[in-house]
PDB file of C-alpha atoms in Angstrom:
ATOM      1  CA  UNK A   1      -9.414 -14.579  -8.477  1.00  0.00           C
ATOM      2  CA  UNK A   2      -8.467 -16.008  -5.085  1.00  0.00           C
ATOM      3  CA  UNK A   3      -6.058 -18.906  -5.124  1.00  0.00           C
ATOM      4  CA  UNK A   4      -7.532 -22.224  -4.081  1.00  0.00           C
ATOM      5  CA  UNK A   5      -5.229 -24.767  -2.471  1.00  0.00           C
ATOM      6  CA  UNK A   6      -3.810 -27.299  -4.899  1.00  0.00           C
ATOM      7  CA  UNK A   7      -3.147 -30.827  -3.714  1.00  0.00           C
ATOM      8  CA  UNK A   8       0.534 -31.089  -2.868  1.00  0.00           C
ATOM      9  CA  UNK A   9       1.142 -27.351  -2.622  1.00  0.00           C
ATOM     10  CA  UNK A  10      -0.941 -26.403   0.405  1.00  0.00           C
ATOM     11  CA  UNK A  11       0.661 -24.319   3.140  1.00  0.00           C
ATOM     12  CA  UNK A  12       0.861 -26.273   6.381  1.00  0.00           C
ATOM     13  CA  UNK A  13      -0.356 -29.764   7.200  1.00  0.00           C
ATOM     14  CA  UNK A  14       3.175 -31.136   7.072  1.00  0.00           C
ATOM     15  CA  UNK A  15       3.664 -30.155   3.433  1.00  0.00           C
ATOM     16  CA  UNK A  16       7.192 -29.182   2.375  1.00  0.00           C
ATOM     17  CA  UNK A  17       6.667 -28.867  -1.377  1.00  0.00           C
ATOM     18  CA  UNK A  18       6.546 -25.560  -3.226  1.00  0.00           C
ATOM     19  CA  UNK A  19       6.250 -24.766  -6.897  1.00  0.00           C
ATOM     20  CA  UNK A  20       9.590 -24.948  -8.796  1.00  0.00           C
ATOM     21  CA  UNK A  21       9.339 -21.282  -9.776  1.00  0.00           C
ATOM     22  CA  UNK A  22       9.162 -20.374  -6.096  1.00  0.00           C
ATOM     23  CA  UNK A  23      11.918 -22.773  -5.075  1.00  0.00           C
ATOM     24  CA  UNK A  24      14.428 -21.252  -7.510  1.00  0.00           C
ATOM     25  CA  UNK A  25      14.294 -17.977  -5.573  1.00  0.00           C
ATOM     26  CA  UNK A  26      15.075 -19.647  -2.243  1.00  0.00           C
ATOM     27  CA  UNK A  27      18.726 -19.853  -1.061  1.00  0.00           C
ATOM     28  CA  UNK A  28      20.847 -22.207  -3.122  1.00  0.00           C
ATOM     29  CA  UNK A  29      21.226 -25.590  -1.495  1.00  0.00           C
ATOM     30  CA  UNK A  30      18.489 -25.014   1.068  1.00  0.00           C
ATOM     31  CA  UNK A  31      16.046 -27.642   2.261  1.00  0.00           C
ATOM     32  CA  UNK A  32      12.429 -26.768   3.022  1.00  0.00           C
ATOM     33  CA  UNK A  33      11.727 -27.787   6.594  1.00  0.00           C
ATOM     34  CA  UNK A  34       8.066 -26.721   6.703  1.00  0.00           C
ATOM     35  CA  UNK A  35       5.373 -24.499   5.263  1.00  0.00           C
ATOM     36  CA  UNK A  36       2.649 -22.769   7.255  1.00  0.00           C
ATOM     37  CA  UNK A  37      -0.486 -20.784   6.672  1.00  0.00           C
ATOM     38  CA  UNK A  38       0.134 -17.233   7.788  1.00  0.00           C
ATOM     39  CA  UNK A  39      -2.579 -14.761   8.654  1.00  0.00           C
ATOM     40  CA  UNK A  40      -5.733 -14.056   6.701  1.00  0.00           C
ATOM     41  CA  UNK A  41      -5.869 -12.385   3.305  1.00  0.00           C
ATOM     42  CA  UNK A  42      -9.014 -10.933   1.735  1.00  0.00           C
ATOM     43  CA  UNK A  43      -7.734 -11.503  -1.785  1.00  0.00           C
ATOM     44  CA  UNK A  44      -4.986 -14.154  -1.564  1.00  0.00           C
ATOM     45  CA  UNK A  45      -3.631 -17.272   0.092  1.00  0.00           C
ATOM     46  CA  UNK A  46      -0.765 -16.338   2.428  1.00  0.00           C
ATOM     47  CA  UNK A  47       1.963 -18.578   3.776  1.00  0.00           C
ATOM     48  CA  UNK A  48       5.365 -18.902   5.375  1.00  0.00           C
ATOM     49  CA  UNK A  49       8.143 -21.086   3.965  1.00  0.00           C
ATOM     50  CA  UNK A  50      10.792 -22.225   6.445  1.00  0.00           C
ATOM     51  CA  UNK A  51      14.128 -23.483   5.127  1.00  0.00           C
ATOM     52  CA  UNK A  52      17.402 -24.770   6.551  1.00  0.00           C
ATOM     53  CA  UNK A  53      20.765 -24.208   4.936  1.00  0.00           C
ATOM     54  CA  UNK A  54      23.731 -26.570   4.844  1.00  0.00           C
ATOM     55  CA  UNK A  55      25.224 -25.021   7.993  1.00  0.00           C
ATOM     56  CA  UNK A  56      21.905 -25.517   9.825  1.00  0.00           C
ATOM     57  CA  UNK A  57      21.094 -21.814   9.539  1.00  0.00           C
ATOM     58  CA  UNK A  58      17.339 -21.276   9.299  1.00  0.00           C
ATOM     59  CA  UNK A  59      15.503 -18.702   7.208  1.00  0.00           C
ATOM     60  CA  UNK A  60      11.866 -17.971   6.541  1.00  0.00           C
ATOM     61  CA  UNK A  61      10.042 -16.411   3.606  1.00  0.00           C
ATOM     62  CA  UNK A  62       6.634 -14.820   3.190  1.00  0.00           C
ATOM     63  CA  UNK A  63       4.569 -15.862   0.167  1.00  0.00           C
ATOM     64  CA  UNK A  64       1.295 -14.526  -1.217  1.00  0.00           C
ATOM     65  CA  UNK A  65      -0.500 -16.470  -3.948  1.00  0.00           C
ATOM     66  CA  UNK A  66      -3.381 -15.344  -6.189  1.00  0.00           C
ATOM     67  CA  UNK A  67      -4.920 -16.490  -9.456  1.00  0.00           C
ATOM     68  CA  UNK A  68      -5.934 -14.970 -12.774  1.00  0.00           C
ATOM     69  CA  UNK A  69      -4.720 -12.016 -14.803  1.00  0.00           C
ATOM     70  CA  UNK A  70      -5.845  -9.636 -12.073  1.00  0.00           C
ATOM     71  CA  UNK A  71      -3.866 -11.630  -9.519  1.00  0.00           C
ATOM     72  CA  UNK A  72      -0.791 -11.470 -11.741  1.00  0.00           C
ATOM     73  CA  UNK A  73      -1.067  -7.692 -11.928  1.00  0.00           C
ATOM     74  CA  UNK A  74      -1.540  -7.472  -8.170  1.00  0.00           C
ATOM     75  CA  UNK A  75       1.581  -9.431  -7.210  1.00  0.00           C
ATOM     76  CA  UNK A  76       3.653  -7.660  -9.846  1.00  0.00           C
ATOM     77  CA  UNK A  77       2.560  -4.257  -8.570  1.00  0.00           C
ATOM     78  CA  UNK A  78       3.175  -5.256  -4.942  1.00  0.00           C
ATOM     79  CA  UNK A  79       6.707  -6.327  -5.824  1.00  0.00           C
ATOM     80  CA  UNK A  80       7.358  -3.061  -7.675  1.00  0.00           C
ATOM     81  CA  UNK A  81       5.921  -1.057  -4.768  1.00  0.00           C
ATOM     82  CA  UNK A  82       7.865  -2.887  -2.079  1.00  0.00           C
ATOM     83  CA  UNK A  83      11.015  -2.710  -4.178  1.00  0.00           C
ATOM     84  CA  UNK A  84      10.628   1.058  -4.537  1.00  0.00           C
ATOM     85  CA  UNK A  85      10.235   1.421  -0.760  1.00  0.00           C
ATOM     86  CA  UNK A  86      13.170  -0.884  -0.049  1.00  0.00           C
ATOM     87  CA  UNK A  87      15.425   1.081  -2.397  1.00  0.00           C
ATOM     88  CA  UNK A  88      14.841   4.243  -0.347  1.00  0.00           C
ATOM     89  CA  UNK A  89      14.499   2.960   3.259  1.00  0.00           C
ATOM     90  CA  UNK A  90      15.610  -0.694   3.385  1.00  0.00           C
ATOM     91  CA  UNK A  91      15.222  -0.806   7.176  1.00  0.00           C
ATOM     92  CA  UNK A  92      11.522   0.072   6.913  1.00  0.00           C
ATOM     93  CA  UNK A  93      10.234  -2.870   4.828  1.00  0.00           C
ATOM     94  CA  UNK A  94      10.816  -6.615   4.478  1.00  0.00           C
ATOM     95  CA  UNK A  95      13.108  -7.209   1.500  1.00  0.00           C
ATOM     96  CA  UNK A  96      11.128  -8.188  -1.616  1.00  0.00           C
ATOM     97  CA  UNK A  97      12.620 -11.127  -3.485  1.00  0.00           C
ATOM     98  CA  UNK A  98      10.500 -11.968  -6.529  1.00  0.00           C
ATOM     99  CA  UNK A  99       7.148 -12.278  -8.163  1.00  0.00           C
ATOM    100  CA  UNK A 100       6.243 -14.863 -10.773  1.00  0.00           C
ATOM    101  CA  UNK A 101       3.908 -17.571 -12.042  1.00  0.00           C
ATOM    102  CA  UNK A 102       3.627 -21.178 -10.899  1.00  0.00           C
ATOM    103  CA  UNK A 103       4.909 -23.817 -13.296  1.00  0.00           C
ATOM    104  CA  UNK A 104       2.668 -26.508 -11.869  1.00  0.00           C
ATOM    105  CA  UNK A 105      -0.617 -24.600 -11.601  1.00  0.00           C
ATOM    106  CA  UNK A 106      -1.726 -22.601 -14.646  1.00  0.00           C
ATOM    107  CA  UNK A 107      -2.548 -18.937 -14.133  1.00  0.00           C
ATOM    108  CA  UNK A 108      -1.443 -18.885 -10.485  1.00  0.00           C
ATOM    109  CA  UNK A 109       0.948 -16.168  -9.361  1.00  0.00           C
ATOM    110  CA  UNK A 110       3.053 -15.356  -6.294  1.00  0.00           C
ATOM    111  CA  UNK A 111       4.852 -12.597  -4.432  1.00  0.00           C
ATOM    112  CA  UNK A 112       7.839 -13.635  -2.319  1.00  0.00           C
ATOM    113  CA  UNK A 113       9.745 -11.632   0.289  1.00  0.00           C
ATOM    114  CA  UNK A 114      11.789 -12.191   3.436  1.00  0.00           C
ATOM    115  CA  UNK A 115       9.761 -13.127   6.495  1.00  0.00           C
ATOM    116  CA  UNK A 116      10.031 -10.845   9.504  1.00  0.00           C
ATOM    117  CA  UNK A 117       8.469 -11.936  12.789  1.00  0.00           C
ATOM    118  CA  UNK A 118       6.295  -9.009  13.849  1.00  0.00           C
ATOM    119  CA  UNK A 119       4.067  -8.004  16.693  1.00  0.00           C
ATOM    120  CA  UNK A 120       1.091  -5.859  15.841  1.00  0.00           C
ATOM    121  CA  UNK A 121       1.662  -3.273  18.567  1.00  0.00           C
ATOM    122  CA  UNK A 122       1.772   0.316  17.365  1.00  0.00           C
ATOM    123  CA  UNK A 123       5.326   1.469  16.591  1.00  0.00           C
ATOM    124  CA  UNK A 124       7.027   4.129  18.691  1.00  0.00           C
ATOM    125  CA  UNK A 125       5.844   7.466  17.307  1.00  0.00           C
ATOM    126  CA  UNK A 126       9.121   9.307  16.677  1.00  0.00           C
ATOM    127  CA  UNK A 127      10.968   6.257  15.361  1.00  0.00           C
ATOM    128  CA  UNK A 128       8.141   5.565  12.930  1.00  0.00           C
ATOM    129  CA  UNK A 129       7.825   9.228  11.943  1.00  0.00           C
ATOM    130  CA  UNK A 130      11.567   9.465  11.309  1.00  0.00           C
ATOM    131  CA  UNK A 131      11.482   6.532   8.887  1.00  0.00           C
ATOM    132  CA  UNK A 132       8.347   7.722   7.112  1.00  0.00           C
ATOM    133  CA  UNK A 133       9.705  11.250   6.736  1.00  0.00           C
ATOM    134  CA  UNK A 134      12.977   9.833   5.376  1.00  0.00           C
ATOM    135  CA  UNK A 135      11.001   7.877   2.779  1.00  0.00           C
ATOM    136  CA  UNK A 136       9.126  10.990   1.682  1.00  0.00           C
ATOM    137  CA  UNK A 137      12.109  13.339   1.689  1.00  0.00           C
ATOM    138  CA  UNK A 138      14.762  11.030   0.224  1.00  0.00           C
ATOM    139  CA  UNK A 139      12.650   9.533  -2.576  1.00  0.00           C
ATOM    140  CA  UNK A 140      12.943  11.038  -6.046  1.00  0.00           C
ATOM    141  CA  UNK A 141      10.369  10.627  -8.811  1.00  0.00           C
ATOM    142  CA  UNK A 142      12.141   9.177 -11.881  1.00  0.00           C
ATOM    143  CA  UNK A 143      10.125  11.462 -14.146  1.00  0.00           C
ATOM    144  CA  UNK A 144       9.851  14.447 -11.834  1.00  0.00           C
ATOM    145  CA  UNK A 145       6.077  13.916 -11.984  1.00  0.00           C
ATOM    146  CA  UNK A 146       3.307  12.431  -9.846  1.00  0.00           C
ATOM    147  CA  UNK A 147       2.432   8.807 -10.568  1.00  0.00           C
ATOM    148  CA  UNK A 148       4.064   5.397 -10.807  1.00  0.00           C
ATOM    149  CA  UNK A 149       5.558   3.252 -13.550  1.00  0.00           C
ATOM    150  CA  UNK A 150       3.022   0.412 -13.137  1.00  0.00           C
ATOM    151  CA  UNK A 151      -0.616   0.350 -12.068  1.00  0.00           C
ATOM    152  CA  UNK A 152      -0.815  -0.398  -8.355  1.00  0.00           C
ATOM    153  CA  UNK A 153      -3.655  -2.095  -6.506  1.00  0.00           C
ATOM    154  CA  UNK A 154      -5.224  -1.252  -3.166  1.00  0.00           C
ATOM    155  CA  UNK A 155      -6.896  -4.543  -2.330  1.00  0.00           C
ATOM    156  CA  UNK A 156      -7.945  -6.085  -5.621  1.00  0.00           C
ATOM    157  CA  UNK A 157      -8.865  -2.802  -7.310  1.00  0.00           C
ATOM    158  CA  UNK A 158      -6.516  -0.670  -9.405  1.00  0.00           C
ATOM    159  CA  UNK A 159      -5.548   2.898  -8.637  1.00  0.00           C
ATOM    160  CA  UNK A 160      -5.141   5.632 -11.245  1.00  0.00           C
ATOM    161  CA  UNK A 161      -1.394   6.366 -11.228  1.00  0.00           C
ATOM    162  CA  UNK A 162      -0.634   7.711 -14.722  1.00  0.00           C
ATOM    163  CA  UNK A 163       2.086  10.377 -14.671  1.00  0.00           C
ATOM    164  CA  UNK A 164       0.934  13.980 -14.229  1.00  0.00           C
ATOM    165  CA  UNK A 165       2.827  17.262 -13.839  1.00  0.00           C
ATOM    166  CA  UNK A 166       0.336  18.713 -11.344  1.00  0.00           C
ATOM    167  CA  UNK A 167      -0.646  17.232  -7.984  1.00  0.00           C
ATOM    168  CA  UNK A 168      -4.127  18.721  -8.299  1.00  0.00           C
ATOM    169  CA  UNK A 169      -4.606  17.051 -11.676  1.00  0.00           C
ATOM    170  CA  UNK A 170      -3.205  13.738 -10.454  1.00  0.00           C
ATOM    171  CA  UNK A 171      -5.380  13.688  -7.335  1.00  0.00           C
ATOM    172  CA  UNK A 172      -8.539  14.680  -9.216  1.00  0.00           C
ATOM    173  CA  UNK A 173      -8.014  11.808 -11.663  1.00  0.00           C
ATOM    174  CA  UNK A 174      -7.314   9.400  -8.790  1.00  0.00           C
ATOM    175  CA  UNK A 175     -10.440  10.565  -6.961  1.00  0.00           C
ATOM    176  CA  UNK A 176     -12.578  10.307 -10.090  1.00  0.00           C
ATOM    177  CA  UNK A 177     -11.294   6.791 -10.732  1.00  0.00           C
ATOM    178  CA  UNK A 178     -12.110   5.696  -7.155  1.00  0.00           C
ATOM    179  CA  UNK A 179     -15.590   7.220  -7.383  1.00  0.00           C
ATOM    180  CA  UNK A 180     -16.266   5.582 -10.748  1.00  0.00           C
ATOM    181  CA  UNK A 181     -15.234   2.207  -9.285  1.00  0.00           C
ATOM    182  CA  UNK A 182     -17.511   2.736  -6.289  1.00  0.00           C
ATOM    183  CA  UNK A 183     -20.535   3.592  -8.448  1.00  0.00           C
ATOM    184  CA  UNK A 184     -19.786   0.772 -10.887  1.00  0.00           C
ATOM    185  CA  UNK A 185     -19.697  -1.775  -8.070  1.00  0.00           C
ATOM    186  CA  UNK A 186     -22.466  -0.428  -5.803  1.00  0.00           C
ATOM    187  CA  UNK A 187     -24.759   1.152  -8.299  1.00  0.00           C
ATOM    188  CA  UNK A 188     -25.856   4.743  -8.929  1.00  0.00           C
ATOM    189  CA  UNK A 189     -26.509   7.222  -6.150  1.00  0.00           C
ATOM    190  CA  UNK A 190     -28.586  10.377  -6.466  1.00  0.00           C
ATOM    191  CA  UNK A 191     -26.711  11.896  -3.535  1.00  0.00           C
ATOM    192  CA  UNK A 192     -23.311  11.248  -5.111  1.00  0.00           C
ATOM    193  CA  UNK A 193     -24.582  12.726  -8.381  1.00  0.00           C
ATOM    194  CA  UNK A 194     -25.463  15.925  -6.537  1.00  0.00           C
ATOM    195  CA  UNK A 195     -22.274  16.135  -4.457  1.00  0.00           C
ATOM    196  CA  UNK A 196     -19.673  15.114  -7.046  1.00  0.00           C
ATOM    197  CA  UNK A 197     -19.676  18.291  -9.178  1.00  0.00           C
ATOM    198  CA  UNK A 198     -18.965  20.434  -6.121  1.00  0.00           C
ATOM    199  CA  UNK A 199     -16.141  18.111  -5.113  1.00  0.00           C
ATOM    200  CA  UNK A 200     -14.379  18.300  -8.465  1.00  0.00           C
ATOM    201  CA  UNK A 201     -15.255  21.856  -9.454  1.00  0.00           C
ATOM    202  CA  UNK A 202     -14.883  23.580  -6.092  1.00  0.00           C
ATOM    203  CA  UNK A 203     -13.411  21.542  -3.225  1.00  0.00           C
ATOM    204  CA  UNK A 204     -10.395  19.980  -4.945  1.00  0.00           C
ATOM    205  CA  UNK A 205      -9.287  23.229  -6.635  1.00  0.00           C
ATOM    206  CA  UNK A 206      -9.846  25.186  -3.415  1.00  0.00           C
ATOM    207  CA  UNK A 207      -7.736  22.842  -1.270  1.00  0.00           C
ATOM    208  CA  UNK A 208      -5.042  21.661  -3.691  1.00  0.00           C
ATOM    209  CA  UNK A 209      -4.449  24.480  -6.166  1.00  0.00           C
ATOM    210  CA  UNK A 210      -2.891  26.768  -3.514  1.00  0.00           C
ATOM    211  CA  UNK A 211      -0.167  24.143  -3.014  1.00  0.00           C
ATOM    212  CA  UNK A 212       1.044  24.895  -6.542  1.00  0.00           C
ATOM    213  CA  UNK A 213       0.274  28.635  -6.712  1.00  0.00           C
ATOM    214  CA  UNK A 214       2.151  31.852  -5.922  1.00  0.00           C
ATOM    215  CA  UNK A 215       5.548  30.230  -6.356  1.00  0.00           C
ATOM    216  CA  UNK A 216       4.739  27.173  -4.241  1.00  0.00           C
ATOM    217  CA  UNK A 217       5.272  23.613  -5.463  1.00  0.00           C
ATOM    218  CA  UNK A 218       4.731  20.051  -4.286  1.00  0.00           C
ATOM    219  CA  UNK A 219       7.599  17.559  -4.289  1.00  0.00           C
ATOM    220  CA  UNK A 220       6.509  14.189  -5.699  1.00  0.00           C
ATOM    221  CA  UNK A 221       7.298  11.896  -2.748  1.00  0.00           C
ATOM    222  CA  UNK A 222       7.071   8.128  -2.735  1.00  0.00           C
ATOM    223  CA  UNK A 223       4.080   7.215  -0.577  1.00  0.00           C
ATOM    224  CA  UNK A 224       3.186   3.780   0.769  1.00  0.00           C
ATOM    225  CA  UNK A 225      -0.352   4.329  -0.483  1.00  0.00           C
ATOM    226  CA  UNK A 226      -2.311   2.263   2.059  1.00  0.00           C
ATOM    227  CA  UNK A 227      -0.661   3.007   5.379  1.00  0.00           C
ATOM    228  CA  UNK A 228      -3.273   1.983   7.912  1.00  0.00           C
ATOM    229  CA  UNK A 229      -2.282   0.289  11.149  1.00  0.00           C
ATOM    230  CA  UNK A 230      -2.799  -3.271   9.844  1.00  0.00           C
ATOM    231  CA  UNK A 231      -0.072  -2.664   7.258  1.00  0.00           C
ATOM    232  CA  UNK A 232       2.499  -1.742   9.903  1.00  0.00           C
ATOM    233  CA  UNK A 233       4.137  -3.613  12.737  1.00  0.00           C
ATOM    234  CA  UNK A 234       7.241  -3.998  14.878  1.00  0.00           C
ATOM    235  CA  UNK A 235      10.085  -6.432  14.199  1.00  0.00           C
ATOM    236  CA  UNK A 236      10.210  -8.699  17.259  1.00  0.00           C
ATOM    237  CA  UNK A 237      13.980  -9.105  17.070  1.00  0.00           C
ATOM    238  CA  UNK A 238      15.038  -5.495  16.490  1.00  0.00           C
ATOM    239  CA  UNK A 239      12.104  -3.400  17.665  1.00  0.00           C
ATOM    240  CA  UNK A 240      12.253  -1.701  14.281  1.00  0.00           C
ATOM    241  CA  UNK A 241       8.997  -0.337  12.777  1.00  0.00           C
ATOM    242  CA  UNK A 242       8.061  -2.086   9.539  1.00  0.00           C
ATOM    243  CA  UNK A 243       5.496  -1.443   6.816  1.00  0.00           C
ATOM    244  CA  UNK A 244       4.237  -3.810   4.135  1.00  0.00           C
ATOM    245  CA  UNK A 245       1.408  -4.482   1.648  1.00  0.00           C
ATOM    246  CA  UNK A 246       2.056  -1.221  -0.186  1.00  0.00           C
ATOM    247  CA  UNK A 247       0.490   0.264  -3.313  1.00  0.00           C
ATOM    248  CA  UNK A 248       2.921   3.062  -4.022  1.00  0.00           C
ATOM    249  CA  UNK A 249       3.023   6.138  -6.186  1.00  0.00           C
ATOM    250  CA  UNK A 250       4.769   9.496  -6.121  1.00  0.00           C
ATOM    251  CA  UNK A 251       2.410  12.037  -4.596  1.00  0.00           C
ATOM    252  CA  UNK A 252       2.015  14.731  -1.968  1.00  0.00           C
ATOM    253  CA  UNK A 253       3.589  13.436   1.237  1.00  0.00           C
ATOM    254  CA  UNK A 254       0.528  14.506   3.266  1.00  0.00           C
ATOM    255  CA  UNK A 255      -1.658  12.155   1.204  1.00  0.00           C
ATOM    256  CA  UNK A 256      -0.338   9.368   3.445  1.00  0.00           C
ATOM    257  CA  UNK A 257      -2.221  10.822   6.419  1.00  0.00           C
ATOM    258  CA  UNK A 258      -5.653  10.585   4.800  1.00  0.00           C
ATOM    259  CA  UNK A 259      -5.608   6.931   5.807  1.00  0.00           C
ATOM    260  CA  UNK A 260      -5.040   8.011   9.416  1.00  0.00           C
ATOM    261  CA  UNK A 261      -8.293   9.981   9.676  1.00  0.00           C
ATOM    262  CA  UNK A 262     -10.969   7.256  10.005  1.00  0.00           C
ATOM    263  CA  UNK A 263     -12.093   6.582  13.571  1.00  0.00           C
ATOM    264  CA  UNK A 264     -11.098   2.907  13.308  1.00  0.00           C
ATOM    265  CA  UNK A 265      -7.456   3.785  12.673  1.00  0.00           C
ATOM    266  CA  UNK A 266      -4.761   3.721  15.360  1.00  0.00           C
ATOM    267  CA  UNK A 267      -2.367   6.285  13.877  1.00  0.00           C
ATOM    268  CA  UNK A 268      -3.527   9.177  16.007  1.00  0.00           C
ATOM    269  CA  UNK A 269      -2.647  12.857  16.048  1.00  0.00           C
ATOM    270  CA  UNK A 270       0.558  12.106  17.933  1.00  0.00           C
ATOM    271  CA  UNK A 271       1.997  10.409  14.833  1.00  0.00           C
ATOM    272  CA  UNK A 272       1.238  13.414  12.640  1.00  0.00           C
ATOM    273  CA  UNK A 273       2.742  15.716  15.255  1.00  0.00           C
ATOM    274  CA  UNK A 274       5.884  13.562  15.392  1.00  0.00           C
ATOM    275  CA  UNK A 275       6.108  13.535  11.596  1.00  0.00           C
ATOM    276  CA  UNK A 276       5.737  17.315  11.466  1.00  0.00           C
ATOM    277  CA  UNK A 277       8.707  17.634  13.808  1.00  0.00           C
ATOM    278  CA  UNK A 278      10.761  16.286  10.891  1.00  0.00           C
ATOM    279  CA  UNK A 279       8.847  17.747   7.922  1.00  0.00           C
ATOM    280  CA  UNK A 280       7.048  21.081   7.836  1.00  0.00           C
ATOM    281  CA  UNK A 281       3.359  21.223   6.972  1.00  0.00           C
ATOM    282  CA  UNK A 282       2.905  22.261   3.348  1.00  0.00           C
ATOM    283  CA  UNK A 283       1.864  25.851   2.741  1.00  0.00           C
ATOM    284  CA  UNK A 284      -0.738  27.166   3.099  1.00  0.00           C
ATOM    285  CA  UNK A 285      -0.779  25.624   6.576  1.00  0.00           C
ATOM    286  CA  UNK A 286      -4.321  26.756   7.284  1.00  0.00           C
ATOM    287  CA  UNK A 287      -5.581  24.260   4.675  1.00  0.00           C
ATOM    288  CA  UNK A 288      -3.826  21.282   6.292  1.00  0.00           C
ATOM    289  CA  UNK A 289      -6.870  19.794   8.038  1.00  0.00           C
ATOM    290  CA  UNK A 290      -9.039  20.310   4.972  1.00  0.00           C
ATOM    291  CA  UNK A 291      -6.493  18.580   2.736  1.00  0.00           C
ATOM    292  CA  UNK A 292      -6.359  15.591   5.067  1.00  0.00           C
ATOM    293  CA  UNK A 293     -10.147  15.309   5.054  1.00  0.00           C
ATOM    294  CA  UNK A 294     -10.035  15.401   1.253  1.00  0.00           C
ATOM    295  CA  UNK A 295      -7.382  12.683   1.164  1.00  0.00           C
ATOM    296  CA  UNK A 296      -9.454  10.640   3.594  1.00  0.00           C
ATOM    297  CA  UNK A 297     -12.392  10.868   1.196  1.00  0.00           C
ATOM    298  CA  UNK A 298     -10.252   9.298  -1.522  1.00  0.00           C
ATOM    299  CA  UNK A 299      -9.382   6.359   0.761  1.00  0.00           C
ATOM    300  CA  UNK A 300     -12.952   5.927   2.012  1.00  0.00           C
ATOM    301  CA  UNK A 301     -14.326   5.895  -1.533  1.00  0.00           C
ATOM    302  CA  UNK A 302     -11.892   3.193  -2.632  1.00  0.00           C
ATOM    303  CA  UNK A 303     -12.654   1.079   0.455  1.00  0.00           C
ATOM    304  CA  UNK A 304     -16.383   1.385  -0.228  1.00  0.00           C
ATOM    305  CA  UNK A 305     -15.735   0.068  -3.731  1.00  0.00           C
ATOM    306  CA  UNK A 306     -13.745  -2.870  -2.348  1.00  0.00           C
ATOM    307  CA  UNK A 307     -16.504  -4.140  -0.069  1.00  0.00           C
ATOM    308  CA  UNK A 308     -19.571  -4.206  -2.275  1.00  0.00           C
ATOM    309  CA  UNK A 309     -22.006  -5.587   0.282  1.00  0.00           C
ATOM    310  CA  UNK A 310     -21.156  -3.069   3.007  1.00  0.00           C
ATOM    311  CA  UNK A 311     -23.550  -0.163   2.550  1.00  0.00           C
ATOM    312  CA  UNK A 312     -22.267   1.542   5.703  1.00  0.00           C
ATOM    313  CA  UNK A 313     -19.049   2.368   3.877  1.00  0.00           C
ATOM    314  CA  UNK A 314     -20.958   4.358   1.262  1.00  0.00           C
ATOM    315  CA  UNK A 315     -22.884   6.186   3.981  1.00  0.00           C
ATOM    316  CA  UNK A 316     -19.604   7.195   5.630  1.00  0.00           C
TER     317      UNK A 316
END
């Protein structure tokens, strides 16, 4: 699936050529001054396109390129996710521009957005929490349900995001899908066979059903979907927190914090505390820590499916 460099369209090395379908989305009348490789992608080739305009103004653009039908679905879903975020909190994400397919290289697809120079320091807690809480509170599900209008991808694997009225039902289907992917890719596990029925029959109902019982309800909030520290940064010019590489859906706002539970993550308890100064913990509050552990399990299972050769991830 990964895109292999094509002679004449490589990023860097003095090359200034891009595919015509990419060029048409760049500013009218611009001239490409350079292209560069940018960062490392597990599933894609990533680059930066630098252009100059007629008045000598300079702009840069981020491009991600992948191949195959799966790659096409990935860049399309990333565009739809980033567009959804940008519609709600435009200051929180680089502006998405387009996704499409190369004219010159069959079955090769791209995602294009504005380039923001970032440093990978952790964002200031309250500033970040204010933006994230605004995203969750201001967003409105177009159907009033949990889900998303296209399948989104965490890494190169799809998530289950079909519309559901109930958060418990939506999460259980998402968890089942992640577990099925993990077993399909890593093989059967006697331990998982023993533990899974308790998870779906007891743990999920116990922790999530109270959210939608006794007159309580869950607002479907737009969530980033993969908000670990490597998908966040700080704009060098403005100091503004930024997030990127999203795989959105409308879900329980606290789902976002499941990705903050693993020991390797940098979003510590201070970020949750800052967030909860803007948004109250969902009732019943006494289940908060349990819900976050459950949401973490969903993330961990999907990550284990992504990295087939890493048995440690399954053990976790």
